Amino acid sequence: MPWPTILYTILLNEIMIVTGLVGALVQSSYKWGYFAFGCAAFLWVAFTVTVSARRYATSLGGDISRTYTICGVWTIALWFLYPIAWGLSEGGNVIAPDSEAVFYGILDIMAKPVFGALLLWGHRNIEPARLGVHIRSYEEDPAKVGGTHAAHHGEKGSQNASDGGAAAPAPLTTTV
């Protein structure tokens, strides 16, 4: 996905979390206003994950699309349960605090470690380069893979304009 899409999705996700927290701390019925704003932010995040980002994943190949769809559907399905948990606990005080802790605990385990396992399993046969990522060993010369500032500015023995030759642009890769 393009960086602006990623950034505004993260921003909306933070809005969703903060409005849920503020709504839980407010003692009046205004808490439901915060809940509504949080749900609106969540719906936009869900749209981005299920529609916009999925199109991008589909353009990268069937295996990437399949992994993205599994992880995306898992995440959004679980995230739809968080507002229900909030409404039953902080919002309406329908369930006891220990039941709330169990509800959120199960959601958190399913949304974090299980999601991580699905993500790792799905990427087991996907080369990072297909995702635009170059993972290099610390033993590799960064100038040869184009992953450092030096490689882009003609340092470490490459020619630049002051050496009498034009420097060839290094390939654009992301190093992790």
PDB file of C-alpha atoms in Angstrom:
ATOM      1  CA  MET A   1       0.000   0.000   0.000  1.00  0.00           C
ATOM      2  CA  PRO A   2       1.154   3.551  -0.496  1.00  0.00           C
ATOM      3  CA  TRP A   3       2.635   5.247   2.585  1.00  0.00           C
ATOM      4  CA  PRO A   4      -0.152   7.829   2.924  1.00  0.00           C
ATOM      5  CA  THR A   5      -2.741   5.039   3.082  1.00  0.00           C
ATOM      6  CA  ILE A   6      -0.727   3.194   5.713  1.00  0.00           C
ATOM      7  CA  LEU A   7      -0.280   6.360   7.768  1.00  0.00           C
ATOM      8  CA  TYR A   8      -3.927   7.428   7.755  1.00  0.00           C
ATOM      9  CA  THR A   9      -4.987   3.863   8.581  1.00  0.00           C
ATOM     10  CA  ILE A  10      -2.637   3.886  11.577  1.00  0.00           C
ATOM     11  CA  LEU A  11      -4.001   7.311  12.586  1.00  0.00           C
ATOM     12  CA  LEU A  12      -7.598   6.060  12.391  1.00  0.00           C
ATOM     13  CA  ASN A  13      -6.628   2.987  14.387  1.00  0.00           C
ATOM     14  CA  GLU A  14      -5.176   5.232  17.099  1.00  0.00           C
ATOM     15  CA  ILE A  15      -8.335   7.371  17.056  1.00  0.00           C
ATOM     16  CA  MET A  16     -10.361   4.192  17.512  1.00  0.00           C
ATOM     17  CA  ILE A  17      -8.290   3.132  20.523  1.00  0.00           C
ATOM     18  CA  VAL A  18      -8.158   6.561  22.179  1.00  0.00           C
ATOM     19  CA  THR A  19     -11.893   7.199  21.801  1.00  0.00           C
ATOM     20  CA  GLY A  20     -12.577   3.784  23.350  1.00  0.00           C
ATOM     21  CA  LEU A  21     -10.319   4.630  26.273  1.00  0.00           C
ATOM     22  CA  VAL A  22     -11.816   8.091  26.805  1.00  0.00           C
ATOM     23  CA  GLY A  23     -15.323   6.654  26.502  1.00  0.00           C
ATOM     24  CA  ALA A  24     -14.489   4.071  29.167  1.00  0.00           C
ATOM     25  CA  LEU A  25     -13.284   6.817  31.521  1.00  0.00           C
ATOM     26  CA  VAL A  26     -16.253   9.162  31.030  1.00  0.00           C
ATOM     27  CA  GLN A  27     -18.955   8.643  33.673  1.00  0.00           C
ATOM     28  CA  SER A  28     -21.855  10.172  31.736  1.00  0.00           C
ATOM     29  CA  SER A  29     -23.791   8.958  28.722  1.00  0.00           C
ATOM     30  CA  TYR A  30     -21.367  10.945  26.556  1.00  0.00           C
ATOM     31  CA  LYS A  31     -19.331   7.731  26.532  1.00  0.00           C
ATOM     32  CA  TRP A  32     -21.555   6.514  23.708  1.00  0.00           C
ATOM     33  CA  GLY A  33     -20.515   9.513  21.594  1.00  0.00           C
ATOM     34  CA  TYR A  34     -16.883   8.457  21.959  1.00  0.00           C
ATOM     35  CA  PHE A  35     -17.949   4.914  21.158  1.00  0.00           C
ATOM     36  CA  ALA A  36     -19.654   6.127  17.961  1.00  0.00           C
ATOM     37  CA  PHE A  37     -16.540   8.041  16.850  1.00  0.00           C
ATOM     38  CA  GLY A  38     -14.406   4.996  17.605  1.00  0.00           C
ATOM     39  CA  CYS A  39     -16.732   2.767  15.598  1.00  0.00           C
ATOM     40  CA  ALA A  40     -16.671   5.206  12.663  1.00  0.00           C
ATOM     41  CA  ALA A  41     -12.864   5.127  12.698  1.00  0.00           C
ATOM     42  CA  PHE A  42     -12.973   1.335  12.944  1.00  0.00           C
ATOM     43  CA  LEU A  43     -15.291   1.032   9.939  1.00  0.00           C
ATOM     44  CA  TRP A  44     -12.863   3.095   7.856  1.00  0.00           C
ATOM     45  CA  VAL A  45      -9.957   0.905   9.010  1.00  0.00           C
ATOM     46  CA  ALA A  46     -12.000  -2.209   8.167  1.00  0.00           C
ATOM     47  CA  PHE A  47     -12.772  -0.814   4.703  1.00  0.00           C
ATOM     48  CA  THR A  48      -9.119  -0.056   4.070  1.00  0.00           C
ATOM     49  CA  VAL A  49      -7.992  -3.508   5.207  1.00  0.00           C
ATOM     50  CA  THR A  50     -10.699  -5.466   3.394  1.00  0.00           C
ATOM     51  CA  VAL A  51     -10.955  -3.479   0.155  1.00  0.00           C
ATOM     52  CA  SER A  52      -8.083  -1.086  -0.603  1.00  0.00           C
ATOM     53  CA  ALA A  53      -5.202  -3.081   0.840  1.00  0.00           C
ATOM     54  CA  ARG A  54      -6.570  -6.368  -0.486  1.00  0.00           C
ATOM     55  CA  ARG A  55      -6.495  -4.978  -4.035  1.00  0.00           C
ATOM     56  CA  TYR A  56      -2.860  -4.113  -3.530  1.00  0.00           C
ATOM     57  CA  ALA A  57      -2.076  -7.591  -2.170  1.00  0.00           C
ATOM     58  CA  THR A  58      -3.882  -9.182  -5.122  1.00  0.00           C
ATOM     59  CA  SER A  59      -1.656  -7.271  -7.537  1.00  0.00           C
ATOM     60  CA  LEU A  60       1.428  -8.893  -5.932  1.00  0.00           C
ATOM     61  CA  GLY A  61       0.341 -12.471  -6.650  1.00  0.00           C
ATOM     62  CA  GLY A  62      -2.020 -15.234  -5.621  1.00  0.00           C
ATOM     63  CA  ASP A  63      -0.012 -16.511  -2.667  1.00  0.00           C
ATOM     64  CA  ILE A  64       0.413 -13.010  -1.237  1.00  0.00           C
ATOM     65  CA  SER A  65      -3.271 -12.307  -1.793  1.00  0.00           C
ATOM     66  CA  ARG A  66      -4.247 -15.556  -0.053  1.00  0.00           C
ATOM     67  CA  THR A  67      -2.034 -14.813   2.961  1.00  0.00           C
ATOM     68  CA  TYR A  68      -3.309 -11.248   3.141  1.00  0.00           C
ATOM     69  CA  THR A  69      -6.935 -12.368   2.908  1.00  0.00           C
ATOM     70  CA  ILE A  70      -6.528 -14.965   5.673  1.00  0.00           C
ATOM     71  CA  CYS A  71      -4.756 -12.517   8.004  1.00  0.00           C
ATOM     72  CA  GLY A  72      -7.006  -9.572   7.101  1.00  0.00           C
ATOM     73  CA  VAL A  73     -10.266 -11.459   7.551  1.00  0.00           C
ATOM     74  CA  TRP A  74      -8.995 -12.926  10.835  1.00  0.00           C
ATOM     75  CA  THR A  75      -8.032  -9.490  12.142  1.00  0.00           C
ATOM     76  CA  ILE A  76     -11.189  -7.643  11.099  1.00  0.00           C
ATOM     77  CA  ALA A  77     -13.462 -10.449  12.329  1.00  0.00           C
ATOM     78  CA  LEU A  78     -11.807 -10.291  15.750  1.00  0.00           C
ATOM     79  CA  TRP A  79     -11.773  -6.501  15.761  1.00  0.00           C
ATOM     80  CA  PHE A  80     -15.553  -6.513  15.241  1.00  0.00           C
ATOM     81  CA  LEU A  81     -15.788  -8.249  18.620  1.00  0.00           C
ATOM     82  CA  TYR A  82     -13.909  -5.508  20.484  1.00  0.00           C
ATOM     83  CA  PRO A  83     -16.769  -2.949  20.258  1.00  0.00           C
ATOM     84  CA  ILE A  84     -19.140  -5.658  21.483  1.00  0.00           C
ATOM     85  CA  ALA A  85     -16.836  -6.315  24.437  1.00  0.00           C
ATOM     86  CA  TRP A  86     -16.642  -2.563  25.121  1.00  0.00           C
ATOM     87  CA  GLY A  87     -20.429  -2.180  24.969  1.00  0.00           C
ATOM     88  CA  LEU A  88     -20.993  -5.093  27.350  1.00  0.00           C
ATOM     89  CA  SER A  89     -18.340  -3.989  29.821  1.00  0.00           C
ATOM     90  CA  GLU A  90     -17.332  -0.323  29.897  1.00  0.00           C
ATOM     91  CA  GLY A  91     -20.349   0.952  27.993  1.00  0.00           C
ATOM     92  CA  GLY A  92     -23.272  -0.830  29.583  1.00  0.00           C
ATOM     93  CA  ASN A  93     -21.832  -2.584  32.636  1.00  0.00           C
ATOM     94  CA  VAL A  94     -23.668  -5.737  31.597  1.00  0.00           C
ATOM     95  CA  ILE A  95     -20.846  -8.147  32.428  1.00  0.00           C
ATOM     96  CA  ALA A  96     -18.717  -8.305  35.559  1.00  0.00           C
ATOM     97  CA  PRO A  97     -15.103  -7.060  35.531  1.00  0.00           C
ATOM     98  CA  ASP A  98     -13.687 -10.593  35.711  1.00  0.00           C
ATOM     99  CA  SER A  99     -15.800 -11.629  32.698  1.00  0.00           C
ATOM    100  CA  GLU A 100     -14.619  -8.495  30.909  1.00  0.00           C
ATOM    101  CA  ALA A 101     -10.994  -9.465  31.579  1.00  0.00           C
ATOM    102  CA  VAL A 102     -11.599 -12.959  30.210  1.00  0.00           C
ATOM    103  CA  PHE A 103     -13.394 -11.564  27.125  1.00  0.00           C
ATOM    104  CA  TYR A 104     -10.606  -9.092  26.335  1.00  0.00           C
ATOM    105  CA  GLY A 105      -7.934 -11.667  27.201  1.00  0.00           C
ATOM    106  CA  ILE A 106      -9.276 -14.190  24.716  1.00  0.00           C
ATOM    107  CA  LEU A 107      -9.617 -11.506  22.042  1.00  0.00           C
ATOM    108  CA  ASP A 108      -6.068 -10.296  22.668  1.00  0.00           C
ATOM    109  CA  ILE A 109      -4.606 -13.800  22.443  1.00  0.00           C
ATOM    110  CA  MET A 110      -6.494 -14.488  19.224  1.00  0.00           C
ATOM    111  CA  ALA A 111      -5.632 -11.080  17.732  1.00  0.00           C
ATOM    112  CA  LYS A 112      -1.930 -10.978  18.608  1.00  0.00           C
ATOM    113  CA  PRO A 113      -0.064 -14.309  18.899  1.00  0.00           C
ATOM    114  CA  VAL A 114      -2.476 -16.306  16.742  1.00  0.00           C
ATOM    115  CA  PHE A 115      -2.425 -13.565  14.108  1.00  0.00           C
ATOM    116  CA  GLY A 116       1.384 -13.539  14.242  1.00  0.00           C
ATOM    117  CA  ALA A 117       1.498 -17.299  13.749  1.00  0.00           C
ATOM    118  CA  LEU A 118      -0.871 -17.038  10.762  1.00  0.00           C
ATOM    119  CA  LEU A 119       1.254 -14.266   9.276  1.00  0.00           C
ATOM    120  CA  LEU A 120       4.500 -16.215   9.667  1.00  0.00           C
ATOM    121  CA  TRP A 121       2.934 -19.400   8.321  1.00  0.00           C
ATOM    122  CA  GLY A 122       1.500 -17.529   5.333  1.00  0.00           C
ATOM    123  CA  HIS A 123       4.861 -15.950   4.475  1.00  0.00           C
ATOM    124  CA  ARG A 124       6.870 -19.159   4.698  1.00  0.00           C
ATOM    125  CA  ASN A 125       7.140 -19.490   0.892  1.00  0.00           C
ATOM    126  CA  ILE A 126       6.995 -15.803  -0.064  1.00  0.00           C
ATOM    127  CA  GLU A 127      10.278 -14.139  -0.933  1.00  0.00           C
ATOM    128  CA  PRO A 128      10.641 -10.789   0.870  1.00  0.00           C
ATOM    129  CA  ALA A 129      11.857  -9.164  -2.362  1.00  0.00           C
ATOM    130  CA  ARG A 130       8.391  -9.679  -3.860  1.00  0.00           C
ATOM    131  CA  LEU A 131       7.091  -7.409  -1.103  1.00  0.00           C
ATOM    132  CA  GLY A 132       9.742  -4.785  -1.836  1.00  0.00           C
ATOM    133  CA  VAL A 133      11.919  -5.792   1.121  1.00  0.00           C
ATOM    134  CA  HIS A 134      15.567  -6.849   0.986  1.00  0.00           C
ATOM    135  CA  ILE A 135      16.740  -8.668   4.071  1.00  0.00           C
ATOM    136  CA  ARG A 136      20.504  -8.904   4.134  1.00  0.00           C
ATOM    137  CA  SER A 137      22.995 -10.567   6.390  1.00  0.00           C
ATOM    138  CA  TYR A 138      25.258  -8.396   8.503  1.00  0.00           C
ATOM    139  CA  GLU A 139      28.140 -10.004   6.586  1.00  0.00           C
ATOM    140  CA  GLU A 140      26.975  -8.618   3.207  1.00  0.00           C
ATOM    141  CA  ASP A 141      28.582  -5.491   1.841  1.00  0.00           C
ATOM    142  CA  PRO A 142      25.792  -2.883   1.878  1.00  0.00           C
ATOM    143  CA  ALA A 143      27.327  -1.067  -1.094  1.00  0.00           C
ATOM    144  CA  LYS A 144      26.772  -4.162  -3.242  1.00  0.00           C
ATOM    145  CA  VAL A 145      23.089  -4.479  -2.398  1.00  0.00           C
ATOM    146  CA  GLY A 146      22.297  -0.759  -2.577  1.00  0.00           C
ATOM    147  CA  GLY A 147      20.990  -0.521   0.936  1.00  0.00           C
ATOM    148  CA  THR A 148      23.013   2.293   2.487  1.00  0.00           C
ATOM    149  CA  HIS A 149      23.605   5.978   2.211  1.00  0.00           C
ATOM    150  CA  ALA A 150      27.162   5.297   1.026  1.00  0.00           C
ATOM    151  CA  ALA A 151      25.983   3.265  -1.946  1.00  0.00           C
ATOM    152  CA  HIS A 152      23.747   6.077  -3.140  1.00  0.00           C
ATOM    153  CA  HIS A 153      26.422   8.773  -2.846  1.00  0.00           C
ATOM    154  CA  GLY A 154      29.318   7.063  -4.518  1.00  0.00           C
ATOM    155  CA  GLU A 155      31.355   6.307  -1.378  1.00  0.00           C
ATOM    156  CA  LYS A 156      33.274   3.082  -0.686  1.00  0.00           C
ATOM    157  CA  GLY A 157      35.125   3.016  -3.964  1.00  0.00           C
ATOM    158  CA  SER A 158      32.362   3.782  -6.452  1.00  0.00           C
ATOM    159  CA  GLN A 159      32.802   6.535  -8.957  1.00  0.00           C
ATOM    160  CA  ASN A 160      31.086   9.841  -8.651  1.00  0.00           C
ATOM    161  CA  ALA A 161      31.178  13.066 -10.603  1.00  0.00           C
ATOM    162  CA  SER A 162      34.357  14.240  -8.824  1.00  0.00           C
ATOM    163  CA  ASP A 163      36.170  11.052  -9.926  1.00  0.00           C
ATOM    164  CA  GLY A 164      35.433  11.854 -13.538  1.00  0.00           C
ATOM    165  CA  GLY A 165      32.591   9.428 -13.989  1.00  0.00           C
ATOM    166  CA  ALA A 166      28.900   9.523 -13.274  1.00  0.00           C
ATOM    167  CA  ALA A 167      27.713   7.293 -10.497  1.00  0.00           C
ATOM    168  CA  ALA A 168      25.173   4.725 -11.501  1.00  0.00           C
ATOM    169  CA  PRO A 169      22.103   4.940  -9.307  1.00  0.00           C
ATOM    170  CA  ALA A 170      21.884   2.110  -6.825  1.00  0.00           C
ATOM    171  CA  PRO A 171      18.793  -0.065  -6.949  1.00  0.00           C
ATOM    172  CA  LEU A 172      16.085   1.072  -4.592  1.00  0.00           C
ATOM    173  CA  THR A 173      15.634  -1.595  -1.964  1.00  0.00           C
ATOM    174  CA  THR A 174      14.553  -1.578   1.612  1.00  0.00           C
ATOM    175  CA  THR A 175      16.889  -3.167   4.104  1.00  0.00           C
ATOM    176  CA  VAL A 176      15.703  -4.670   7.325  1.00  0.00           C
TER     177      VAL A 176
END
